[in-house]
Coordinates of C-alpha atoms and ligand atoms in Angstrom, one line a residue:
M1 CA -1.2 -54.9 -54.9
G2 CA -3.5 -52.4 -53.5
Y3 CA -1.5 -51.2 -50.5
R4 CA -2.0 -47.5 -49.4
S5 CA 0.7 -47.3 -46.7
I6 CA 4.0 -48.6 -45.8
I7 CA 5.6 -49.0 -42.3
C8 CA 9.4 -49.5 -42.3
N9 CA 10.5 -51.4 -39.1
R10 CA 14.1 -51.9 -40.3
P11 CA 16.8 -49.7 -39.0
D12 CA 18.9 -48.2 -41.6
G13 CA 22.3 -49.8 -42.3
E14 CA 21.2 -53.3 -41.1
S15 CA 22.7 -55.0 -44.1
P16 CA 24.8 -53.7 -47.2
D17 CA 22.1 -54.5 -49.7
Q18 CA 19.4 -52.4 -48.1
P19 CA 17.9 -49.1 -49.4
L20 CA 17.7 -46.4 -46.7
Y21 CA 14.3 -45.5 -45.4
A22 CA 14.6 -42.0 -46.9
E23 CA 14.7 -43.6 -50.3
I24 CA 11.8 -45.9 -49.4
E25 CA 9.8 -42.8 -48.3
R26 CA 10.5 -40.8 -51.5
R27 CA 9.6 -43.7 -53.8
A28 CA 6.6 -44.4 -51.9
K29 CA 5.4 -40.8 -52.1
E30 CA 5.9 -40.8 -55.7
Q31 CA 3.6 -43.8 -55.9
G32 CA 0.9 -41.9 -53.8
L33 CA 1.6 -44.1 -50.7
M34 CA 1.9 -42.9 -47.1
A35 CA 5.1 -44.0 -45.4
A36 CA 6.2 -44.3 -41.7
F37 CA 9.5 -45.1 -40.0
L38 CA 9.4 -47.2 -36.7
P39 CA 12.8 -48.8 -36.7
V40 CA 13.3 -51.7 -34.2
E41 CA 16.4 -53.7 -33.5
S42 CA 16.0 -57.4 -34.2
G43 CA 14.9 -59.5 -31.1
K44 CA 14.2 -56.3 -29.1
V45 CA 10.7 -55.2 -29.6
S46 CA 9.7 -52.9 -26.7
D47 CA 6.1 -52.6 -25.3
E48 CA 6.3 -48.8 -26.4
Q49 CA 7.2 -49.7 -29.9
S50 CA 4.2 -52.1 -30.1
V51 CA 1.9 -49.3 -28.9
A52 CA 3.4 -47.0 -31.5
F53 CA 2.8 -49.7 -34.2
G54 CA -0.8 -50.1 -33.2
Q55 CA -1.2 -46.3 -33.5
L56 CA 0.3 -46.2 -36.9
M57 CA -1.9 -49.2 -38.0
A58 CA -4.9 -47.3 -36.8
E59 CA -3.9 -43.8 -38.3
L60 CA -2.6 -44.9 -41.8
P61 CA -4.8 -45.5 -44.7
N62 CA -5.5 -49.3 -45.2
P63 CA -4.2 -51.7 -46.3
V64 CA -0.8 -51.2 -44.7
L65 CA 2.4 -53.3 -45.6
A66 CA 4.9 -53.3 -42.6
Y67 CA 8.3 -54.7 -43.2
C68 CA 11.5 -55.5 -41.5
R69 CA 14.0 -58.1 -42.8
T70 CA 12.1 -61.4 -42.4
G71 CA 8.9 -60.0 -41.3
M72 CA 9.2 -61.2 -37.7
R73 CA 9.6 -57.8 -35.9
S74 CA 6.6 -56.4 -37.9
T75 CA 4.4 -59.4 -37.1
T76 CA 5.6 -59.4 -33.4
M77 CA 4.5 -55.7 -33.1
W78 CA 1.3 -56.4 -34.8
A79 CA 0.6 -59.2 -32.5
L80 CA 1.4 -57.2 -29.3
S81 CA -0.7 -54.3 -30.5
Q82 CA -3.7 -56.6 -31.1
A83 CA -3.3 -58.2 -27.6
G84 CA -6.4 -57.5 -25.4
Q85 CA -8.5 -56.9 -28.5
M86 CA -8.3 -60.3 -30.2
P87 CA -8.2 -63.7 -28.5
V88 CA -4.6 -65.0 -27.9
P89 CA -4.9 -68.1 -29.9
E90 CA -6.4 -66.1 -32.9
I91 CA -3.4 -63.8 -32.9
M92 CA -1.0 -66.8 -32.7
E93 CA -2.9 -68.6 -35.5
R94 CA -3.0 -65.7 -37.9
S95 CA 0.7 -65.1 -37.3
A96 CA 1.4 -68.8 -37.9
A97 CA -0.7 -68.7 -41.1
A98 CA 1.5 -65.9 -42.3
G99 CA 4.7 -68.0 -41.5
Y100 CA 5.6 -66.6 -38.2
D101 CA 5.9 -68.5 -35.0
L102 CA 5.2 -66.3 -32.0
K103 CA 5.3 -68.8 -29.3
G104 CA 8.3 -67.0 -27.7
V105 CA 6.1 -63.9 -27.1
A106 CA 2.8 -65.8 -26.1
R107 CA 3.3 -64.7 -22.6
R108 CA 3.5 -61.0 -23.5
I109 CA 0.5 -61.3 -26.0
A110 CA -1.5 -62.9 -23.0
N111 CA -0.4 -60.0 -20.8
E112 CA -2.2 -57.5 -23.2
G113 CA 1.1 -56.7 -25.0
K114 CA 3.0 -55.9 -21.9
T115 CA 6.3 -57.6 -20.8
P116 CA 5.3 -59.6 -17.6
T117 CA 7.4 -60.0 -14.6
E118 CA 9.4 -63.1 -14.3
V119 CA 7.9 -64.1 -10.9
A120 CA 5.6 -67.2 -10.7
D121 CA 2.3 -66.4 -8.9
V122 CA 2.2 -70.0 -7.6
T123 CA 4.2 -73.2 -7.9
H124 CA 2.9 -76.7 -7.6
D125 CA 4.5 -80.2 -7.9
I126 CA 1.8 -81.4 -10.4
V127 CA -0.2 -79.2 -12.5
I128 CA -3.4 -80.6 -14.2
V129 CA -4.8 -78.4 -17.0
G130 CA -8.5 -79.3 -17.5
G131 CA -10.9 -80.7 -14.8
G132 CA -13.1 -82.8 -17.2
A133 CA -13.4 -86.5 -17.3
A134 CA -9.7 -87.1 -17.8
G135 CA -8.4 -84.2 -15.4
I136 CA -10.6 -85.3 -12.3
A137 CA -9.8 -89.0 -13.0
V138 CA -6.1 -88.5 -13.1
A139 CA -6.0 -86.3 -10.1
S140 CA -8.0 -89.0 -8.2
S141 CA -5.8 -91.8 -9.5
L142 CA -2.7 -89.9 -8.3
L143 CA -4.1 -89.4 -4.9
A144 CA -5.2 -93.1 -4.7
R145 CA -1.6 -94.0 -5.1
K146 CA -0.2 -91.3 -2.7
R147 CA -2.3 -89.1 -0.5
D148 CA -0.1 -86.1 0.3
L149 CA 0.8 -85.0 -3.3
D150 CA 0.8 -81.3 -4.1
I151 CA -1.6 -81.0 -7.1
V152 CA -3.5 -78.2 -8.6
V153 CA -6.2 -78.3 -11.3
I154 CA -6.6 -75.4 -13.6
D155 CA -10.1 -75.2 -15.1
P156 CA -12.3 -72.1 -15.7
A157 CA -15.6 -74.0 -15.6
D158 CA -18.2 -74.1 -12.7
V159 CA -19.9 -77.2 -13.9
H160 CA -18.5 -80.7 -14.9
F161 CA -20.6 -82.5 -17.4
Y162 CA -21.0 -86.3 -17.9
Q163 CA -21.2 -86.0 -21.7
P164 CA -22.0 -89.7 -22.5
G165 CA -25.3 -89.1 -20.8
W166 CA -26.4 -86.5 -23.6
T167 CA -27.3 -89.2 -26.0
L168 CA -29.9 -90.5 -23.5
V169 CA -30.9 -86.9 -22.9
G170 CA -31.7 -86.6 -26.6
A171 CA -33.7 -89.7 -26.4
G172 CA -35.8 -88.8 -23.5
V173 CA -34.2 -91.2 -21.1
F174 CA -32.2 -89.1 -18.8
D175 CA -32.8 -85.4 -17.6
A176 CA -30.2 -83.1 -18.7
S177 CA -29.6 -82.2 -15.0
D178 CA -28.6 -85.9 -14.4
T179 CA -25.4 -85.2 -16.4
T180 CA -23.9 -82.4 -14.3
R181 CA -22.1 -81.7 -11.1
M182 CA -20.7 -78.6 -9.6
M183 CA -17.0 -78.6 -10.3
A184 CA -16.1 -77.8 -6.6
S185 CA -18.1 -80.9 -5.4
L186 CA -16.0 -83.2 -7.7
L187 CA -12.5 -82.1 -7.0
P188 CA -10.9 -84.6 -4.7
R189 CA -10.0 -83.6 -1.2
G190 CA -6.6 -82.1 -0.9
V191 CA -6.5 -80.8 -4.6
N192 CA -6.2 -77.1 -5.2
W193 CA -8.3 -75.5 -7.8
I194 CA -7.4 -72.4 -9.9
K195 CA -10.5 -71.3 -11.6
S196 CA -9.0 -69.8 -14.7
A197 CA -8.1 -70.8 -18.4
V198 CA -4.7 -71.6 -19.5
A199 CA -3.7 -69.2 -22.4
A200 CA -0.1 -70.5 -23.1
F201 CA 2.6 -72.9 -22.3
E202 CA 6.3 -72.2 -21.6
P203 CA 7.7 -75.8 -21.3
E204 CA 11.2 -74.7 -21.3
R205 CA 10.4 -72.7 -18.0
N206 CA 8.1 -75.2 -16.7
A207 CA 5.4 -72.6 -16.7
V208 CA 1.9 -72.2 -17.8
I209 CA 0.4 -68.8 -18.5
L210 CA -3.2 -68.1 -17.5
D211 CA -5.6 -65.6 -19.1
G212 CA -4.4 -62.2 -17.7
C213 CA -0.9 -63.5 -17.7
R214 CA -0.6 -65.2 -14.2
V215 CA 2.2 -67.6 -14.2
V216 CA 1.9 -71.0 -12.6
K217 CA 5.0 -73.2 -12.4
Y218 CA 5.3 -77.0 -12.0
K219 CA 7.5 -79.9 -11.7
Q220 CA 5.2 -82.0 -13.7
L221 CA 2.5 -81.1 -16.0
I222 CA -0.6 -83.1 -17.1
V223 CA -2.6 -81.7 -20.0
C224 CA -6.2 -82.6 -20.7
P225 CA -8.4 -79.8 -21.8
G226 CA -10.7 -81.8 -24.1
L227 CA -11.3 -80.7 -27.6
K228 CA -13.0 -77.8 -29.4
L229 CA -16.3 -78.1 -31.1
D230 CA -16.1 -75.9 -34.1
W231 CA -19.7 -74.8 -34.4
N232 CA -18.6 -71.9 -36.7
G233 CA -17.0 -74.3 -39.0
I234 CA -20.5 -74.8 -40.6
E235 CA -21.9 -71.6 -42.2
G236 CA -25.2 -70.5 -40.8
L237 CA -25.2 -73.2 -38.1
S238 CA -24.7 -71.0 -34.9
E239 CA -27.5 -68.6 -36.0
T240 CA -30.0 -71.5 -36.2
L241 CA -29.0 -74.0 -33.5
G242 CA -31.8 -74.7 -31.1
R243 CA -34.3 -73.3 -33.6
N244 CA -36.0 -74.1 -36.9
G245 CA -35.7 -77.9 -36.2
V246 CA -31.7 -77.7 -35.9
T247 CA -30.2 -79.4 -33.0
S248 CA -27.2 -81.3 -31.6
N249 CA -26.7 -83.7 -28.7
Y250 CA -23.1 -82.4 -28.5
R251 CA -24.4 -79.5 -26.5
Y252 CA -25.8 -79.8 -23.0
D253 CA -28.5 -77.3 -23.5
L254 CA -29.6 -78.7 -27.0
A255 CA -29.9 -82.3 -26.1
P256 CA -33.4 -81.7 -24.7
Y257 CA -34.4 -80.0 -27.9
T258 CA -33.4 -83.1 -29.8
W259 CA -35.9 -85.0 -27.8
Q260 CA -38.6 -82.4 -28.3
L261 CA -38.1 -82.5 -32.1
V262 CA -38.2 -86.3 -32.1
E263 CA -41.5 -86.4 -30.2
K264 CA -43.1 -83.7 -32.3
L265 CA -42.1 -85.2 -35.7
K266 CA -44.8 -87.3 -37.2
S267 CA -43.9 -87.1 -40.9
G268 CA -41.3 -85.4 -43.1
R269 CA -37.4 -85.6 -43.4
A270 CA -34.9 -86.1 -40.6
V271 CA -31.2 -85.6 -41.5
F272 CA -28.3 -86.8 -39.2
T273 CA -24.8 -85.5 -39.9
Q274 CA -21.3 -86.6 -39.0
P275 CA -18.2 -84.5 -39.6
P276 CA -14.8 -85.7 -40.6
M277 CA -12.8 -87.6 -38.1
P278 CA -11.4 -87.3 -35.4
I279 CA -14.5 -86.6 -33.3
K280 CA -15.3 -87.5 -29.7
C281 CA -17.4 -90.6 -29.5
A282 CA -17.5 -91.5 -33.1
G283 CA -20.7 -93.4 -32.6
A284 CA -22.7 -90.6 -31.1
P285 CA -24.0 -89.2 -34.5
Q286 CA -25.6 -92.4 -35.4
K287 CA -26.7 -93.1 -31.7
A288 CA -28.9 -90.1 -32.0
M289 CA -30.4 -91.4 -35.2
Y290 CA -31.1 -94.8 -34.0
L291 CA -32.8 -93.7 -30.9
S292 CA -34.9 -91.2 -32.8
S293 CA -35.8 -93.8 -35.3
D294 CA -36.9 -96.4 -32.7
H295 CA -39.1 -93.8 -31.2
W296 CA -40.8 -93.2 -34.5
K297 CA -41.1 -96.9 -34.9
R298 CA -42.7 -97.4 -31.6
T299 CA -45.2 -94.5 -32.2
D300 CA -45.9 -95.9 -35.6
V301 CA -44.9 -92.9 -37.7
L302 CA -41.6 -94.3 -39.1
K303 CA -43.2 -95.1 -42.3
N304 CA -43.9 -91.4 -42.8
I305 CA -40.3 -90.2 -42.1
D306 CA -37.6 -90.1 -44.5
I307 CA -34.2 -90.6 -42.6
E308 CA -30.9 -89.6 -44.1
F309 CA -27.6 -90.2 -42.4
C310 CA -24.9 -87.8 -44.1
N311 CA -21.4 -88.9 -43.1
A312 CA -18.2 -87.1 -44.1
G313 CA -16.5 -90.5 -43.8
A314 CA -16.4 -93.5 -46.0
V315 CA -17.7 -96.1 -43.6
L316 CA -20.5 -96.5 -41.0
F317 CA -18.2 -97.4 -38.1
G318 CA -14.3 -97.5 -38.0
V319 CA -14.1 -101.1 -36.6
A320 CA -15.6 -103.4 -39.2
D321 CA -16.8 -106.2 -36.7
Y322 CA -19.7 -103.9 -35.5
V323 CA -20.9 -102.9 -38.9
P324 CA -23.2 -105.9 -39.6
A325 CA -25.2 -105.5 -36.5
L326 CA -25.6 -101.7 -37.2
M327 CA -26.6 -102.4 -40.8
E328 CA -29.5 -104.5 -39.6
Y329 CA -30.8 -101.5 -37.8
V330 CA -30.3 -99.2 -40.9
K331 CA -32.4 -101.6 -43.0
M332 CA -35.0 -102.1 -40.3
Y333 CA -35.4 -98.3 -39.8
G334 CA -35.2 -97.6 -43.7
I335 CA -32.3 -95.2 -43.4
N336 CA -30.5 -93.8 -46.4
L337 CA -26.8 -93.9 -45.9
N338 CA -24.8 -91.1 -47.7
F339 CA -21.1 -91.3 -47.3
S340 CA -18.5 -88.6 -48.2
N341 CA -21.2 -86.1 -47.5
T342 CA -19.8 -83.2 -45.5
L343 CA -22.3 -80.5 -44.1
M344 CA -21.1 -77.1 -45.0
A345 CA -23.8 -74.6 -44.5
V346 CA -27.4 -74.4 -43.0
D347 CA -30.2 -72.1 -43.8
G348 CA -32.5 -72.8 -40.8
L349 CA -35.4 -70.5 -41.9
A350 CA -35.5 -72.2 -45.4
R351 CA -34.8 -75.7 -43.8
K352 CA -32.0 -76.5 -46.1
A353 CA -28.7 -78.1 -45.4
Y354 CA -25.9 -77.9 -48.0
F355 CA -23.4 -80.7 -48.4
S356 CA -20.1 -81.1 -50.2
V357 CA -20.0 -84.5 -51.8
A358 CA -16.8 -86.1 -52.9
Q359 CA -17.2 -87.5 -56.5
P360 CA -15.5 -90.6 -57.7
D361 CA -13.4 -88.4 -60.1
G362 CA -12.0 -86.4 -57.1
T363 CA -14.3 -83.4 -57.7
K364 CA -16.8 -82.0 -55.2
A365 CA -20.5 -81.6 -55.8
Q366 CA -23.0 -79.5 -53.8
V367 CA -26.1 -81.3 -52.6
V368 CA -29.0 -79.5 -51.0
R369 CA -31.2 -81.4 -48.5
E370 CA -34.4 -80.1 -47.2
F371 CA -35.2 -81.1 -43.6
D372 CA -37.8 -81.0 -40.8
M373 CA -35.3 -82.0 -38.2
L374 CA -31.5 -81.7 -38.6
H375 CA -29.3 -83.3 -36.1
V376 CA -25.7 -81.8 -36.5
V377 CA -22.5 -83.0 -35.1
P378 CA -19.9 -80.1 -35.5
P379 CA -16.3 -80.5 -36.9
Q380 CA -13.9 -81.0 -34.0
K381 CA -10.3 -79.9 -33.4
A382 CA -7.8 -79.4 -30.7
P383 CA -8.4 -76.4 -28.4
D384 CA -6.9 -73.1 -29.9
F385 CA -4.5 -72.7 -27.2
I386 CA -3.3 -76.2 -27.6
R387 CA -3.0 -76.0 -31.4
V388 CA -0.8 -72.9 -31.3
S389 CA 1.4 -74.2 -28.4
P390 CA 4.8 -75.9 -28.3
L391 CA 3.0 -79.1 -27.1
A392 CA 1.1 -79.6 -30.5
D393 CA 1.8 -82.0 -33.3
A394 CA 1.4 -80.9 -36.9
A395 CA -2.4 -81.4 -36.7
G396 CA -2.6 -79.4 -33.5
W397 CA -3.2 -82.2 -30.9
I398 CA -0.9 -82.8 -28.0
D399 CA 2.0 -84.9 -29.2
L400 CA 2.2 -88.0 -27.0
D401 CA 3.9 -91.4 -26.8
P402 CA 1.0 -93.8 -27.5
A403 CA 2.0 -96.2 -24.6
T404 CA 3.2 -94.0 -21.9
L405 CA 1.2 -90.9 -22.7
R406 CA 4.4 -88.8 -21.9
H407 CA 4.9 -85.8 -24.3
K408 CA 7.2 -86.7 -27.1
K409 CA 9.6 -83.7 -26.5
F410 CA 9.0 -82.6 -23.0
S411 CA 9.7 -85.4 -20.6
N412 CA 7.9 -83.8 -17.6
I413 CA 4.7 -83.2 -19.5
Y414 CA 2.0 -85.9 -19.9
G415 CA -1.5 -85.6 -21.8
L416 CA -4.6 -87.7 -21.9
G417 CA -8.2 -87.4 -22.9
D418 CA -9.7 -85.9 -26.1
A419 CA -6.8 -83.4 -26.5
G420 CA -4.1 -86.0 -27.2
N421 CA -2.9 -87.4 -30.6
T422 CA -3.1 -91.0 -29.7
A423 CA -5.0 -93.2 -32.3
N424 CA -7.7 -94.4 -29.6
A425 CA -11.4 -93.6 -29.8
K426 CA -11.8 -90.2 -28.0
T427 CA -14.1 -91.5 -25.1
V428 CA -14.6 -91.3 -21.4
A429 CA -13.9 -95.1 -21.7
A430 CA -10.4 -94.2 -22.9
A431 CA -9.6 -91.6 -20.4
R432 CA -10.7 -94.1 -17.6
K433 CA -7.9 -96.4 -18.8
Q434 CA -5.4 -93.6 -19.4
A435 CA -5.7 -91.8 -16.1
P436 CA -4.1 -94.7 -14.1
V437 CA -1.3 -95.0 -16.7
V438 CA -0.5 -91.3 -16.4
A439 CA -0.9 -91.3 -12.7
H440 CA 1.7 -94.3 -12.3
N441 CA 4.2 -92.8 -14.8
V442 CA 4.2 -89.4 -13.1
L443 CA 4.9 -91.0 -9.8
A444 CA 7.5 -93.4 -11.2
D445 CA 9.3 -90.2 -12.5
Q446 CA 9.6 -88.9 -9.0
G447 CA 10.8 -92.2 -7.8
M448 CA 7.5 -93.1 -5.9
A449 CA 6.5 -96.0 -8.1
K450 CA 8.2 -98.8 -9.9
G451 CA 8.0 -99.8 -13.6
V452 CA 6.4 -98.1 -16.5
A453 CA 2.7 -98.3 -17.3
H454 CA 1.5 -98.7 -20.7
Y455 CA -1.9 -97.8 -22.2
D456 CA -3.1 -100.2 -25.0
G457 CA -5.5 -97.9 -26.9
Y458 CA -8.7 -99.1 -25.3
G459 CA -11.8 -97.1 -26.0
A460 CA -15.5 -98.1 -26.1
C461 CA -18.6 -96.9 -27.8
P462 CA -21.9 -98.1 -26.6
L463 CA -24.0 -97.9 -29.8
T464 CA -27.6 -97.4 -28.7
V465 CA -29.3 -99.1 -31.5
E466 CA -32.8 -99.0 -29.9
R467 CA -34.2 -98.1 -26.6
G468 CA -33.2 -101.1 -24.5
K469 CA -30.5 -102.6 -26.7
I470 CA -26.9 -101.6 -27.3
V471 CA -24.0 -102.8 -29.7
L472 CA -21.2 -102.4 -27.2
A473 CA -17.9 -101.7 -29.4
E474 CA -14.8 -102.1 -27.3
F475 CA -11.5 -102.1 -29.0
L476 CA -7.7 -101.3 -28.6
Y477 CA -5.1 -99.5 -31.1
G478 CA -5.5 -100.9 -34.6
G479 CA -9.1 -101.8 -34.0
K480 CA -8.4 -105.0 -32.1
L481 CA -11.6 -106.1 -30.3
A482 CA -11.3 -106.0 -26.5
P483 CA -14.5 -107.1 -24.8
S484 CA -14.5 -106.5 -21.1
F485 CA -17.2 -109.2 -20.4
P486 CA -17.6 -112.9 -21.3
K487 CA -19.5 -113.5 -24.5
W488 CA -22.3 -115.2 -22.7
L489 CA -23.0 -111.9 -20.8
I490 CA -22.4 -109.4 -23.5
D491 CA -21.4 -110.2 -27.1
G492 CA -20.4 -106.8 -28.3
T493 CA -20.9 -107.5 -31.9
Q494 CA -24.6 -108.2 -31.3
P495 CA -27.4 -105.8 -29.8
S496 CA -27.6 -106.6 -26.2
R497 CA -30.0 -105.8 -23.3
A498 CA -27.3 -106.2 -20.6
A499 CA -25.2 -103.5 -22.4
W500 CA -28.0 -101.1 -22.3
Y501 CA -28.4 -101.9 -18.7
L502 CA -24.7 -101.1 -18.2
K503 CA -25.1 -97.8 -20.1
E504 CA -28.3 -96.6 -18.5
R505 CA -27.8 -97.9 -14.9
I506 CA -24.2 -98.9 -14.2
L507 CA -21.9 -96.6 -16.1
P508 CA -23.1 -93.2 -14.8
S509 CA -22.3 -94.6 -11.3
V510 CA -19.0 -96.0 -12.3
Y511 CA -18.2 -92.5 -13.7
W512 CA -19.1 -90.5 -10.6
H513 CA -18.2 -93.0 -7.8
A514 CA -15.4 -94.9 -9.2
M515 CA -13.6 -93.3 -12.2
L516 CA -13.7 -89.8 -10.7
K517 CA -12.7 -91.0 -7.2
G518 CA -9.6 -93.0 -8.1
R519 CA -11.3 -96.5 -7.9
E520 CA -9.9 -98.2 -11.0
W521 CA -12.7 -100.6 -11.9
L522 CA -11.4 -102.6 -14.9
A523 CA -8.7 -100.0 -15.5
Q524 CA -5.7 -101.4 -13.8
P525 CA -2.8 -100.3 -15.9
E526 CA -0.5 -102.7 -17.8
M527 CA 3.0 -102.7 -16.3
V528 CA 6.3 -103.1 -18.2
G529 CA 9.6 -103.4 -16.7
Ligands
FAD601 C1 -23.0 -86.5 -27.3 C2 -21.7 -87.3 -26.6 C3 -21.8 -88.6 -26.3 C4 -20.7 -89.2 -25.9 N1 -20.9 -90.5 -25.6 C5 -19.8 -91.2 -24.9 C6 -20.0 -92.6 -24.6 O1 -21.1 -93.1 -24.8 N2 -18.9 -93.2 -24.0 C7 -17.8 -92.6 -23.9 O2 -16.9 -93.1 -23.3 N3 -17.6 -91.2 -24.3 C8 -18.6 -90.6 -24.7 N4 -18.4 -89.2 -25.2 C9 -17.0 -88.7 -25.2 C10 -16.5 -88.2 -23.8 O3 -17.5 -87.3 -23.2 C11 -15.3 -87.4 -24.0 O4 -14.3 -88.2 -24.7 C12 -14.6 -87.1 -22.6 O5 -15.4 -86.2 -21.9 C13 -13.3 -86.5 -22.8 O6 -12.7 -86.1 -21.5 P1 -11.7 -84.9 -21.4 O7 -11.3 -84.7 -20.0 O8 -10.7 -85.1 -22.4 O9 -12.5 -83.6 -22.0 P2 -13.8 -82.9 -21.3 O10 -14.5 -83.9 -20.5 O11 -14.5 -82.3 -22.4 O12 -13.2 -81.8 -20.3 C14 -12.3 -80.9 -20.7 C15 -12.1 -79.8 -19.5 O13 -11.0 -78.9 -19.8 C16 -11.5 -77.7 -19.4 N5 -10.7 -76.7 -20.3 C17 -11.0 -76.3 -21.6 N6 -10.2 -75.3 -22.0 C18 -9.3 -75.0 -20.8 C19 -8.3 -74.1 -20.6 N7 -8.0 -73.3 -21.5 N8 -7.8 -74.0 -19.4 C20 -8.1 -74.9 -18.5 N9 -9.2 -76.0 -18.5 C21 -9.7 -75.9 -19.8 C22 -12.9 -77.6 -19.7 O14 -13.6 -76.6 -18.9 C23 -13.4 -79.0 -19.2 O15 -13.7 -79.1 -17.9 C24 -19.5 -88.5 -25.7 C25 -19.4 -87.2 -25.9 C26 -20.5 -86.5 -26.4 C27 -20.4 -85.0 -26.7

């Protein structure tokens, strides 16, 4: 199989059917292999043994086969020897891919391979992981119910982003700076902030482990770190983003480049992509396309531009009621719709995008498209440290009860926002409704509130079909329509000026001054019991 060395981590005499190391060494030498003996008792991998393992791996000719009985001890030592060199989630993920669950040593890995002390650095009643839309909203909703709670938000970011504004930055309507605030200015008064990233969870011990292995203990934990944009999931994309006509409204610093490209393009081909679901704001890939098309229409160059929408999915929008209105715009702008087209690679210099296209017979074909402008939405997944944690479901998202937002296995843990596995649209609109539900249920668990609050799956997507008009999709679990306004004011299935006014003028203020301040406008939770 090509191995050049063997490390035996199994003490001699562990079971009656086991060859002794001396025999292994002799046979290895006969085959021209190097061999080393580093016996470790099951379940007792020491820090020193892990260091020795790392040294052997560095000294022995590669590739190395290390073995014990099941492989757990060898994998554990490999993982601990890599700590500090490779990110913790990558170590956990590689081990999991090889069939080994190392959650039990996550804290040691985070502590660069050394056994940490048992002492908690700090303890708080309520710990919130992530100070994004969901995290700040839930902290404020808790305080709106009870002022003197002991809450800490853990988030490494200096800056908080209003991401729904990025669509309008990409269309030249907002300045990028309109969409940011310093994190320190947004944290509600009385809430503590630990400016650090969470690396791992130990729910059995009510502890989260921070980068560098600081330990924070809690009575109740709320997890909302958003999702991971997988820019490296598309070959060649990272190298060319922000150059060669390749852009994305999914990054704060690139949304202004979208607008530059749109203004500059007078003829040629514009390609807009959408990755497989789930993604945050499922409408955002096409919002960028409609607003760009609208600018080209207004400046009378639309006829010179060939517009392609390449969607990995099979439909234009997941809730069918909104599709007819969107199709009117697709026709008006002359957009070519390509479904089951997944962007795989980008060659920025050659201005070529490579797609995998599902064929009716189940096979995949490669299609190459040339472009002058390429707007990419990257594949999205749960953050690495969530995916490898005990909180994750099989797909890597936080495993939540869809109504109460309580973790399905750990009763003192809740989750909300993009990182959850509930079937709502991943949007600020959803987090706005989820925050009061979680706040109520957390307090009810402590006997500070009565009844159980339920989340109905509300999410909203303002589809900016032209500058000045929006198709306002609002729906619950299962795609059931849930308009917030009477039809005479906003009919969500039709393009509406009032909905544009709402998105441009009202919703940013609702976000900064209501949702993030615990003022639950149109977001009172439904109570059961
Ligand atoms: C281009 C675009 C357009 C959109 N349009 C809309 C729209 O029109 N309407 C709408 O409702 N929604 C829209 N959204 C979606 C919306 O922005 C998200 O659904 C929302 O921000 C999710 O909130 P969140 O708190 O779950 O995650 P986020 O707001 O992303 O916040 C996550 C926070 O967790 C922190 N964090 C990450 N890792 C760690 C860690 N290890 N430890 C501690 N903290 C961590 C991050 O620093 C961040 O502060 C849009 C998004 C984009 C990108």
